[in-house]
PDB file of C-alpha atoms in Angstrom:
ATOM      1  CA  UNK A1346      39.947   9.841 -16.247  1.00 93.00           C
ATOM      2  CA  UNK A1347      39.518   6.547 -17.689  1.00 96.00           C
ATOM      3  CA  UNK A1348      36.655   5.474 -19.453  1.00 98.00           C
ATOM      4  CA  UNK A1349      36.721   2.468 -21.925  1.00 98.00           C
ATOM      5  CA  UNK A1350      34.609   1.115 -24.719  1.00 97.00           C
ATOM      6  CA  UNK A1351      32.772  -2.517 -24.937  1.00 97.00           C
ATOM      7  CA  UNK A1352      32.986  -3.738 -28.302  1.00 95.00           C
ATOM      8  CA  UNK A1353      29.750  -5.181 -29.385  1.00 93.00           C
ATOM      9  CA  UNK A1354      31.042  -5.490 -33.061  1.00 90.00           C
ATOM     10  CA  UNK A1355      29.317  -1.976 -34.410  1.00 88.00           C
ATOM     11  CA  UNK A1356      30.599  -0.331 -37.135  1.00 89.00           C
ATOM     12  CA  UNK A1357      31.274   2.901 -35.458  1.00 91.00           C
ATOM     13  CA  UNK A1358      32.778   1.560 -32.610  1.00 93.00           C
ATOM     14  CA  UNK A1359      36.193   3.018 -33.437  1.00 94.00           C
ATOM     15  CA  UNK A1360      34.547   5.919 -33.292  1.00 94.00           C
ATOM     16  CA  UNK A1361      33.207   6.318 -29.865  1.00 94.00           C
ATOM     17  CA  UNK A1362      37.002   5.713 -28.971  1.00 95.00           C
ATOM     18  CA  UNK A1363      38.093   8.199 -31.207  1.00 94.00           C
ATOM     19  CA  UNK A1364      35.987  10.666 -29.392  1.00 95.00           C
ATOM     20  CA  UNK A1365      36.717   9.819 -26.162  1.00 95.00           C
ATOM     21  CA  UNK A1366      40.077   9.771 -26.759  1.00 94.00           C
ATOM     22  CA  UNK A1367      39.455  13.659 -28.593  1.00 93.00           C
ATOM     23  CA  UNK A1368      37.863  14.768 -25.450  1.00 93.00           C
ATOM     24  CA  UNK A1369      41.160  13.971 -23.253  1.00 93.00           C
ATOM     25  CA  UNK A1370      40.114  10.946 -21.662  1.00 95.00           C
ATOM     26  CA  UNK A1371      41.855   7.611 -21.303  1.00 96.00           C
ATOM     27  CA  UNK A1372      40.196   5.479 -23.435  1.00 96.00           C
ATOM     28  CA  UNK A1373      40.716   1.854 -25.078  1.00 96.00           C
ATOM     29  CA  UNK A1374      38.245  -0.881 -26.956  1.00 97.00           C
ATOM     30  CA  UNK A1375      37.856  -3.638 -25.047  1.00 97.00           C
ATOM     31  CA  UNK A1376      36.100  -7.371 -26.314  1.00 95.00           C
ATOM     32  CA  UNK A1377      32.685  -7.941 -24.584  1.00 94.00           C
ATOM     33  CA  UNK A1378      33.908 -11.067 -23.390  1.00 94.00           C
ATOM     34  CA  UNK A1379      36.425  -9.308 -21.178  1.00 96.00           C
ATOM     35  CA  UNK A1380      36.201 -10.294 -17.288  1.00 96.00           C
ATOM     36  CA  UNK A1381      34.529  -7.385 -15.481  1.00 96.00           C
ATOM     37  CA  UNK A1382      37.655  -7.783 -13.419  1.00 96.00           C
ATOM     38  CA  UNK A1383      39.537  -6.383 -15.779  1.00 95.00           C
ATOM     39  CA  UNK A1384      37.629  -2.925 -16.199  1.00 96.00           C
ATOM     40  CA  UNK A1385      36.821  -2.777 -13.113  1.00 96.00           C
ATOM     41  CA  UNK A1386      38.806   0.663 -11.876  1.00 95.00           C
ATOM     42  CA  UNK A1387      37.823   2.668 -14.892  1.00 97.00           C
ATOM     43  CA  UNK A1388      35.594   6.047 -14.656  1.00 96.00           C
ATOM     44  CA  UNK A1389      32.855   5.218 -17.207  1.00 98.00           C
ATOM     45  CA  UNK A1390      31.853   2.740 -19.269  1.00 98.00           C
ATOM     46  CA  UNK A1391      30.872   2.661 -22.971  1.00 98.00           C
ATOM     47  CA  UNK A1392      28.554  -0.063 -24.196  1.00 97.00           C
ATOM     48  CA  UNK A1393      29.159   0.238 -28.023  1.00 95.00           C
ATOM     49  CA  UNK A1394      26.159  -0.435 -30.575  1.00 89.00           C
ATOM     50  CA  UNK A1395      26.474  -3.919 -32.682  1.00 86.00           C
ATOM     51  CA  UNK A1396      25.385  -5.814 -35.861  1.00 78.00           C
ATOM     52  CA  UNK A1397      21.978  -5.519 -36.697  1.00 68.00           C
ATOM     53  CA  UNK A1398      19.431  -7.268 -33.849  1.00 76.00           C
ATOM     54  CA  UNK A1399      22.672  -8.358 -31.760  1.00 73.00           C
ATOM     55  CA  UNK A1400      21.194  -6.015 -29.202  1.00 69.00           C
ATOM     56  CA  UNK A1401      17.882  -8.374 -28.191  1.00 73.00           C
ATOM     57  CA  UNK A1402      20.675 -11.243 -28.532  1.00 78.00           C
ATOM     58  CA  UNK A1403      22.117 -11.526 -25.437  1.00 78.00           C
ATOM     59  CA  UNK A1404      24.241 -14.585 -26.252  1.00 80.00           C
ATOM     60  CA  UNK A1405      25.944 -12.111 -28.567  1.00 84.00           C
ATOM     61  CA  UNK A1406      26.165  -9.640 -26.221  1.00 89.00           C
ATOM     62  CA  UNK A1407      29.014 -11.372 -23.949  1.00 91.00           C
ATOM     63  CA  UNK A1408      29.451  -9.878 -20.585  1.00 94.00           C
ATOM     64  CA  UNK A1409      27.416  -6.324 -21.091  1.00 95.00           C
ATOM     65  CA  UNK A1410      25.431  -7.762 -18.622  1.00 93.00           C
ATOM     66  CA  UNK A1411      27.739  -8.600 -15.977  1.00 95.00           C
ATOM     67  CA  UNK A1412      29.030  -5.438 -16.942  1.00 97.00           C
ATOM     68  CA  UNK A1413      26.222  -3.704 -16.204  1.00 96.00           C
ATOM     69  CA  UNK A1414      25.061  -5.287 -12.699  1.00 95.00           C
ATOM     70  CA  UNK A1415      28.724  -4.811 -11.276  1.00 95.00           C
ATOM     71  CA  UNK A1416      29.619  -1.281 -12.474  1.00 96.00           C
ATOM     72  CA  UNK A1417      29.675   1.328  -9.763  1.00 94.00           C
ATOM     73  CA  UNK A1418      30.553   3.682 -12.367  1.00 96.00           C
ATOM     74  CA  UNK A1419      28.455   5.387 -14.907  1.00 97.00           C
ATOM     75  CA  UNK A1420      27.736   3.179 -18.279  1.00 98.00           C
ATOM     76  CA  UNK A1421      26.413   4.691 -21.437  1.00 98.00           C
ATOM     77  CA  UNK A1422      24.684   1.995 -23.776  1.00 97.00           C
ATOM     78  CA  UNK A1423      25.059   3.296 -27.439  1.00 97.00           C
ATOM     79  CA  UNK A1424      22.360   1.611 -29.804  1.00 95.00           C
ATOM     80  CA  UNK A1425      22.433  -1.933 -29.138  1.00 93.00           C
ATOM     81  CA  UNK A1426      23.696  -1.785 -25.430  1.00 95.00           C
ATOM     82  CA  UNK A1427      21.071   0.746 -24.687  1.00 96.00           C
ATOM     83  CA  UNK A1428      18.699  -2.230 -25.816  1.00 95.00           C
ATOM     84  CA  UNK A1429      20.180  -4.739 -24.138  1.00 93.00           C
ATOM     85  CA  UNK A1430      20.777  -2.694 -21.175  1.00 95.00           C
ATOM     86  CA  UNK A1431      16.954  -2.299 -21.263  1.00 94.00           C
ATOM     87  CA  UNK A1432      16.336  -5.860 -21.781  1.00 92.00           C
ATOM     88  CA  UNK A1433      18.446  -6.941 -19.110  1.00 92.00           C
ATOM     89  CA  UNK A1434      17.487  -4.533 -16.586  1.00 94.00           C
ATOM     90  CA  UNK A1435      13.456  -5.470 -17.072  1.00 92.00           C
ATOM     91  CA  UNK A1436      12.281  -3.434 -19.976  1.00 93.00           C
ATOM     92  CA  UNK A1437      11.849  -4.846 -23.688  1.00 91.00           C
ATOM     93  CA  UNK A1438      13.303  -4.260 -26.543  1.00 91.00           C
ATOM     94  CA  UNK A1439      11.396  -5.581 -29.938  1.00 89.00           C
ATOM     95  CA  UNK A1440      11.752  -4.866 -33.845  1.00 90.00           C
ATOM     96  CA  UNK A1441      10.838  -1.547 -34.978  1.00 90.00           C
ATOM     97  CA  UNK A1442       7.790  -0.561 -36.753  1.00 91.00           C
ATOM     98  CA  UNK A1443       9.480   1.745 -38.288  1.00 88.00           C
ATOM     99  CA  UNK A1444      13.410   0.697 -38.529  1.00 88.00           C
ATOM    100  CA  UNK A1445      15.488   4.099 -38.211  1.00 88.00           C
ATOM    101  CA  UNK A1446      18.110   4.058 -41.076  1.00 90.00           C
ATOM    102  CA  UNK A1447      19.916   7.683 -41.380  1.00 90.00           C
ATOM    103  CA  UNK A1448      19.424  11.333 -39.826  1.00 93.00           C
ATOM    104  CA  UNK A1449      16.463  11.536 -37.864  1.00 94.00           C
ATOM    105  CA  UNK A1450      14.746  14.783 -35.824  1.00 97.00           C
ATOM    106  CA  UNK A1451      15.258  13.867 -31.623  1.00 97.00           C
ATOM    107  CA  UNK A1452      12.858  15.668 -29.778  1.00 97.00           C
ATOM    108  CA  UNK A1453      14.502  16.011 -25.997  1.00 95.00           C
ATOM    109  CA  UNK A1454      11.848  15.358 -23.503  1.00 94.00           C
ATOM    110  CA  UNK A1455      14.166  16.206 -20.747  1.00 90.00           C
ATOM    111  CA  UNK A1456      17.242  18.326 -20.386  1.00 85.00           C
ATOM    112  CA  UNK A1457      18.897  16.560 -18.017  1.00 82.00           C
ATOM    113  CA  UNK A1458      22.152  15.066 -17.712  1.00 89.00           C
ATOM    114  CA  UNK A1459      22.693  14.020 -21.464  1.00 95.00           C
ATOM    115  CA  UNK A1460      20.919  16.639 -23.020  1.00 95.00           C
ATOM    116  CA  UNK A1461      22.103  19.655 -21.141  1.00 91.00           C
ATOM    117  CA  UNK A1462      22.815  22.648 -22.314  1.00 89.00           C
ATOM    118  CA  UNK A1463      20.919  20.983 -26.024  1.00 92.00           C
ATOM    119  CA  UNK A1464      18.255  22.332 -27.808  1.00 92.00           C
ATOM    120  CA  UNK A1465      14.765  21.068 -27.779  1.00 93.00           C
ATOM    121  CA  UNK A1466      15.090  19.427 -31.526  1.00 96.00           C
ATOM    122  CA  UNK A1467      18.179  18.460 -33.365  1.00 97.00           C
ATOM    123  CA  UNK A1468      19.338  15.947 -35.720  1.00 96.00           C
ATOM    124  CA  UNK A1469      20.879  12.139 -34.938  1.00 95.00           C
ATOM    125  CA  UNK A1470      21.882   9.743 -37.015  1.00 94.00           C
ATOM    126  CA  UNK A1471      20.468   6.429 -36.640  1.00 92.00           C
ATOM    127  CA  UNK A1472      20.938   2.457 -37.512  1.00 88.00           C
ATOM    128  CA  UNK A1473      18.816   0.329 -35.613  1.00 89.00           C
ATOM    129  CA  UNK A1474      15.964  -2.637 -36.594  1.00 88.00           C
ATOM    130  CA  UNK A1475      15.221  -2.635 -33.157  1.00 91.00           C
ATOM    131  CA  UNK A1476      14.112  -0.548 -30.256  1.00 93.00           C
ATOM    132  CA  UNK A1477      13.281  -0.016 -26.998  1.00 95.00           C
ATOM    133  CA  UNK A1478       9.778  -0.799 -26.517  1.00 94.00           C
ATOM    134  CA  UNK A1479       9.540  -0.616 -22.555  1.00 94.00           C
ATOM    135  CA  UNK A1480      11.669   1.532 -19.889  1.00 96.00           C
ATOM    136  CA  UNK A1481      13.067  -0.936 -16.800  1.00 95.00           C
ATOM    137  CA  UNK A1482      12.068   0.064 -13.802  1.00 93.00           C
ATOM    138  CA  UNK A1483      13.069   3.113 -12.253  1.00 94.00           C
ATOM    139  CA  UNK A1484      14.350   4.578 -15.605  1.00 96.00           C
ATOM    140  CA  UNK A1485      13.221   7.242 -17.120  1.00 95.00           C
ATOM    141  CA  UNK A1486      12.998   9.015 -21.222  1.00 97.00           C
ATOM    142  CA  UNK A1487      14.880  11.633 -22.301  1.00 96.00           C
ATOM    143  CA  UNK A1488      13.854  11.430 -25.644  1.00 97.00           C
ATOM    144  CA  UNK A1489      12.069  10.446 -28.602  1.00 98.00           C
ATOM    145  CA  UNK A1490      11.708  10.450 -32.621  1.00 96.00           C
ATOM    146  CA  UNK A1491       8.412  10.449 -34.566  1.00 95.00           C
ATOM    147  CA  UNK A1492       9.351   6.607 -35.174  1.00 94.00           C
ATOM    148  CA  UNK A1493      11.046   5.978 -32.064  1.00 95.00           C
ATOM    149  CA  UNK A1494       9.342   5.946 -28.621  1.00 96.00           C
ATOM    150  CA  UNK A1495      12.296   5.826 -26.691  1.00 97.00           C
ATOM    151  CA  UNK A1496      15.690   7.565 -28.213  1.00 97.00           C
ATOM    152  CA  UNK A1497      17.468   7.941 -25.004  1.00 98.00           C
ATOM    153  CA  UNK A1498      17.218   7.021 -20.569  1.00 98.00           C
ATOM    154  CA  UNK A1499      18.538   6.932 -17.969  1.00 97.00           C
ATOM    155  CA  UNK A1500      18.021   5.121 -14.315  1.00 96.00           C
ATOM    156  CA  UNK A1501      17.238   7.675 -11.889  1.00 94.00           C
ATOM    157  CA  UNK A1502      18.678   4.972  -9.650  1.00 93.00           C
ATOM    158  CA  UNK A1503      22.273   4.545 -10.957  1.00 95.00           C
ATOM    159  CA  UNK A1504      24.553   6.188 -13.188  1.00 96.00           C
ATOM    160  CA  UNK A1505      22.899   4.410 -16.652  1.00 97.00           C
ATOM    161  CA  UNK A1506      22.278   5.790 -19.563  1.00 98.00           C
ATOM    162  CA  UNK A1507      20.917   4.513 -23.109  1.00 98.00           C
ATOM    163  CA  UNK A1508      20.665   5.966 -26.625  1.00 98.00           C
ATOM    164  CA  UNK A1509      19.554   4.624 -29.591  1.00 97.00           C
ATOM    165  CA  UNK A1510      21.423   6.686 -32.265  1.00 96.00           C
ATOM    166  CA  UNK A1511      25.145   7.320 -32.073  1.00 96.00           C
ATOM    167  CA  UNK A1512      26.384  10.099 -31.119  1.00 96.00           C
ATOM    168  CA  UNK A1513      29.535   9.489 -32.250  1.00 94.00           C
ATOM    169  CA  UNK A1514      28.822   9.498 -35.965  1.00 93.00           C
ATOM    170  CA  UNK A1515      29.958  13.476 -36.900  1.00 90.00           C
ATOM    171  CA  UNK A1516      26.100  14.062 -38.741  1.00 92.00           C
ATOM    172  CA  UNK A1517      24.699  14.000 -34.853  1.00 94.00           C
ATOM    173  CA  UNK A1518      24.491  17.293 -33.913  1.00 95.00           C
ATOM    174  CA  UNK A1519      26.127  17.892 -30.359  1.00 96.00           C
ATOM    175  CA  UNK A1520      27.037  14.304 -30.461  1.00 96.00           C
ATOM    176  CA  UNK A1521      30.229  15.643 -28.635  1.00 95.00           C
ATOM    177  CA  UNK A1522      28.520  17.503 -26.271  1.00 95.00           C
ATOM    178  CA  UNK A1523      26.382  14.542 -25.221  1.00 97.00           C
ATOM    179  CA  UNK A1524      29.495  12.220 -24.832  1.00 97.00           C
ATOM    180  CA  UNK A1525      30.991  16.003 -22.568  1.00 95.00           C
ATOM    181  CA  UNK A1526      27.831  15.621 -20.673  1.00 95.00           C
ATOM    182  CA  UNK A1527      28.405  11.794 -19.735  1.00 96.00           C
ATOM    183  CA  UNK A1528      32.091  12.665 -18.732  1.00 95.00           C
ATOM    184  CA  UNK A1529      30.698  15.124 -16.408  1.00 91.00           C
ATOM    185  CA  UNK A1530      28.900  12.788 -14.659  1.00 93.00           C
ATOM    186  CA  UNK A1531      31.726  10.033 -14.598  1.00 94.00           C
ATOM    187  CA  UNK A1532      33.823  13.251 -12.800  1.00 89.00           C
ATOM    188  CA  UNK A1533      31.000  13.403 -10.564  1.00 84.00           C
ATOM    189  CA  UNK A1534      31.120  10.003  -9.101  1.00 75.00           C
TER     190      UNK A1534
ATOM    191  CA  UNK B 384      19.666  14.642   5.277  1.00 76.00           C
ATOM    192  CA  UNK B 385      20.647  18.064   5.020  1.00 87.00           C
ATOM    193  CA  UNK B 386      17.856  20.185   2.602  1.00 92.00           C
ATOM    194  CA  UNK B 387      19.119  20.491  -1.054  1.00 93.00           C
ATOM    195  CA  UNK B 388      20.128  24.275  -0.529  1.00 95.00           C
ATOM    196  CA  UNK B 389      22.307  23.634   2.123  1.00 95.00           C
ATOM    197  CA  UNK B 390      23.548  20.867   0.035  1.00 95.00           C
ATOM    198  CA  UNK B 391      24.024  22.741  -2.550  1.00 96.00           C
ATOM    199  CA  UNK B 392      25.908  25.625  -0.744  1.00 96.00           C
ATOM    200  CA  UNK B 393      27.944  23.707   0.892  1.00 95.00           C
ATOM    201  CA  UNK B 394      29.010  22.168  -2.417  1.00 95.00           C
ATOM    202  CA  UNK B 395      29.322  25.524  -3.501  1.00 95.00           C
ATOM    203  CA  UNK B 396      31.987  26.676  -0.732  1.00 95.00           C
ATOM    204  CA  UNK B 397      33.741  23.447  -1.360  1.00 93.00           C
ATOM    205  CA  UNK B 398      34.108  24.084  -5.314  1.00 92.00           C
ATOM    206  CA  UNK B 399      37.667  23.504  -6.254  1.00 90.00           C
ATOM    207  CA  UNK B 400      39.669  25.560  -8.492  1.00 88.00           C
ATOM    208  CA  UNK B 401      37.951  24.273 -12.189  1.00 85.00           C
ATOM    209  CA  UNK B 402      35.718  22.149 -10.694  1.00 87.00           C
ATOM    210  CA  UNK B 403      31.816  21.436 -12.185  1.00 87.00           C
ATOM    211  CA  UNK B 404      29.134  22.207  -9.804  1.00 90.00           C
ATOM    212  CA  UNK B 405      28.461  18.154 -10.443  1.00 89.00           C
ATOM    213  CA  UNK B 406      31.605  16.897  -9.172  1.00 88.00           C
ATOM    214  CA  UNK B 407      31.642  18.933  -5.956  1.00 91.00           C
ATOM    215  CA  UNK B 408      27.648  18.366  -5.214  1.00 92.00           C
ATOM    216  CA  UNK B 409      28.704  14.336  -5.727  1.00 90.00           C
ATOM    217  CA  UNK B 410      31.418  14.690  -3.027  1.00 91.00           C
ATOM    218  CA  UNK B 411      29.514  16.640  -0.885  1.00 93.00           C
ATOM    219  CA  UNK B 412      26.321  14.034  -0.841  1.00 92.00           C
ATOM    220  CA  UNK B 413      28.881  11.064  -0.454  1.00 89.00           C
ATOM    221  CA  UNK B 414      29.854  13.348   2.449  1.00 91.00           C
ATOM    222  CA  UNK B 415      26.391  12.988   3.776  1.00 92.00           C
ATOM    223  CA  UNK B 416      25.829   9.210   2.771  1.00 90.00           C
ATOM    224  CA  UNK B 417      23.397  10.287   0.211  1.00 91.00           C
ATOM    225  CA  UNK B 418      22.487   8.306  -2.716  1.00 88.00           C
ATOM    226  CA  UNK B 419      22.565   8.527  -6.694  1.00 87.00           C
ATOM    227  CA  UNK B 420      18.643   9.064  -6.272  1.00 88.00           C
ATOM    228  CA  UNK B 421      19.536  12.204  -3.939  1.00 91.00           C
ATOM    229  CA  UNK B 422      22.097  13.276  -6.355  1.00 91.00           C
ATOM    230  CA  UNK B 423      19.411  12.786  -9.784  1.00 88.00           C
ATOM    231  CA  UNK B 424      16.783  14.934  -7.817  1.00 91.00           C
ATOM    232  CA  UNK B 425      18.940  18.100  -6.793  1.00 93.00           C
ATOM    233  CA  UNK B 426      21.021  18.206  -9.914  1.00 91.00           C
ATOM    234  CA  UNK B 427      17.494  18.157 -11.875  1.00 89.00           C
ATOM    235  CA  UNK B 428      15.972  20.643 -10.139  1.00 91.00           C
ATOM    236  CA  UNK B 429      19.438  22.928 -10.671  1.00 92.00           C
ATOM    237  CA  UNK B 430      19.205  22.216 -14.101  1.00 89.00           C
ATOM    238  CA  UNK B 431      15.692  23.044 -14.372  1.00 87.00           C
ATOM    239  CA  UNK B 432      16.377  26.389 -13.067  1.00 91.00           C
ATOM    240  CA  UNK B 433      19.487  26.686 -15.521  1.00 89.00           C
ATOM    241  CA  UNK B 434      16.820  26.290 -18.593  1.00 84.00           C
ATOM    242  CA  UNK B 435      14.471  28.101 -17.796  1.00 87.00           C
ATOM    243  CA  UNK B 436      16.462  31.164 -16.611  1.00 92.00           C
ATOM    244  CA  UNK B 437      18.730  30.828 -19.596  1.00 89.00           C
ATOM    245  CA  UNK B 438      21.799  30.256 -16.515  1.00 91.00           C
ATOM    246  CA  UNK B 439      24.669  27.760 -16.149  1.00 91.00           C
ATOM    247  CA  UNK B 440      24.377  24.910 -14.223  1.00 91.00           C
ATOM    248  CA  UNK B 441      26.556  27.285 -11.530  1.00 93.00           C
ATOM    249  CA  UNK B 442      24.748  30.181 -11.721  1.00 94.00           C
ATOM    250  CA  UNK B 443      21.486  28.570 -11.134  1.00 95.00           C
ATOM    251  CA  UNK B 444      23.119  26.670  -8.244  1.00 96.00           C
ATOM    252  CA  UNK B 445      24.172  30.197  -6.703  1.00 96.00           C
ATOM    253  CA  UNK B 446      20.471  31.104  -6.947  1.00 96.00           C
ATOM    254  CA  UNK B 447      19.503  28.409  -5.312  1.00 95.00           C
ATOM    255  CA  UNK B 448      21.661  28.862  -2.088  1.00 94.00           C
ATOM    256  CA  UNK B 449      20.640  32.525  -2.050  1.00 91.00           C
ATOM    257  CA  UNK B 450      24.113  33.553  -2.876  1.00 82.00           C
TER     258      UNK B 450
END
């Protein structure tokens, strides 16, 4: 199984490779200006988080876009793809009242997909200035923090997800599991 | 389109060797031309079950097709 990783120019970007890679899957960092042509035939696609407000930027965003309206595979925004996937899909994305910067408590608001198998409560590790302030159409939340309306989505019309913290950072608990969980449903497709 | 159970049964007999109950219910729905949307809805309500019955995601499929 292939699934590759969008470089938006995070800092942990490496790491959602790394993880991927752990987990037995196929997996390389790839610019955001990379023709959709190119990663086209891959299982799953991650959108990697970015330097800080580059996700409501979408001139910095290169292709995620494209990306995102061509895929017929699943795509996992991380951070600032999951706010520009929200942006660009028809929700908003706006500064934080309360800017996230460290471990925060997610409270799951449903199991599914992502979250399966999870507990209710556990702890993520966030860097954002932004958030998600509105779901696009047809999506639906997963989860939330006390300052964070919207931690995680997904479309219940295509395989996309969003989260805002990174599971790939080792002080998220289960952040393997959750990147297990989107594998599962890249095998599914 | 065929009801959920039998959806989910049939995905059931067609489980391969190591196979996820999600991977054979996708190829089973594709089977049937159903959609993402169909796929969302049954896999929810399996996973539903799977919570609150402390099961797998297989088990509580099995319940679900009376087997």
């Amino acid at each position: 199984m292939r699934v590759y990783v969008v470089d938006n120019g995070g800092q942990w970007t490496h790491r959602e490779w790394r993880v991927l890679t752990y987990l037995g899957v196929e997996s390389k960092i790839v610019p955001n200006t990379t023709p959709f042509d190119e990663i086209a035939d891959v299982d799953g696609l991650v959108l990697s988080g970015g330097a800080p407000r580059v996700g409501v930027d979408a001139s910095a965003m290169g292709r995620n876009g494209e990306y995102i309206d061509r895929a017929d595979f699943p795509v996992l925004g991380i951070c600032a793809g999951h706010q520009f996937m929200a942006l660009h899909l028809g929700g908003d994305a706006k500064p934080s009242k309360v800017p996230e910067f460290g471990k925060a408590r997610l409270v799951v608001d449903k199991h599914d997909t992502l979250f399966d198998g999870l507990p209710g409560t556990f702890d993520v590790w966030e860097s954002h200035n932004d958030e998600v302030a509105a779901l696009p159409p047809d999506f639906e939340r997963l989860a939330h923090s006390e300052n964070c309306g919207v931690q995680a989505m997904r479309s219940l019309k295509r395989p996309l997800f969003g989260v805002q913290f990174h599971p790939e950072v080792e002080h998220t608990q289960f952040g393997s599991e959750i990147f297990k969980n989107f594998l599962k449903v890249c095998e599914a497709r | 389109m065929r009801s959920a159970r039998d959806l989910i049964a049939e995905a059931l007999g067609d489980l391969q060797k190591g196979e996820t109950i999600e991977r054979a219910l996708s190829r089973i729905l594709r089977r049937y031309g159903g959609t993402y949307e169909d796929y969302v809805r049954i896999m929810s309500d399996v996973r539903d079950l799977a919570s609150k019955e402390k099961l797998s995601n297989l088990e509580a499929a099995r319940r679900i097709a009376g087997q």
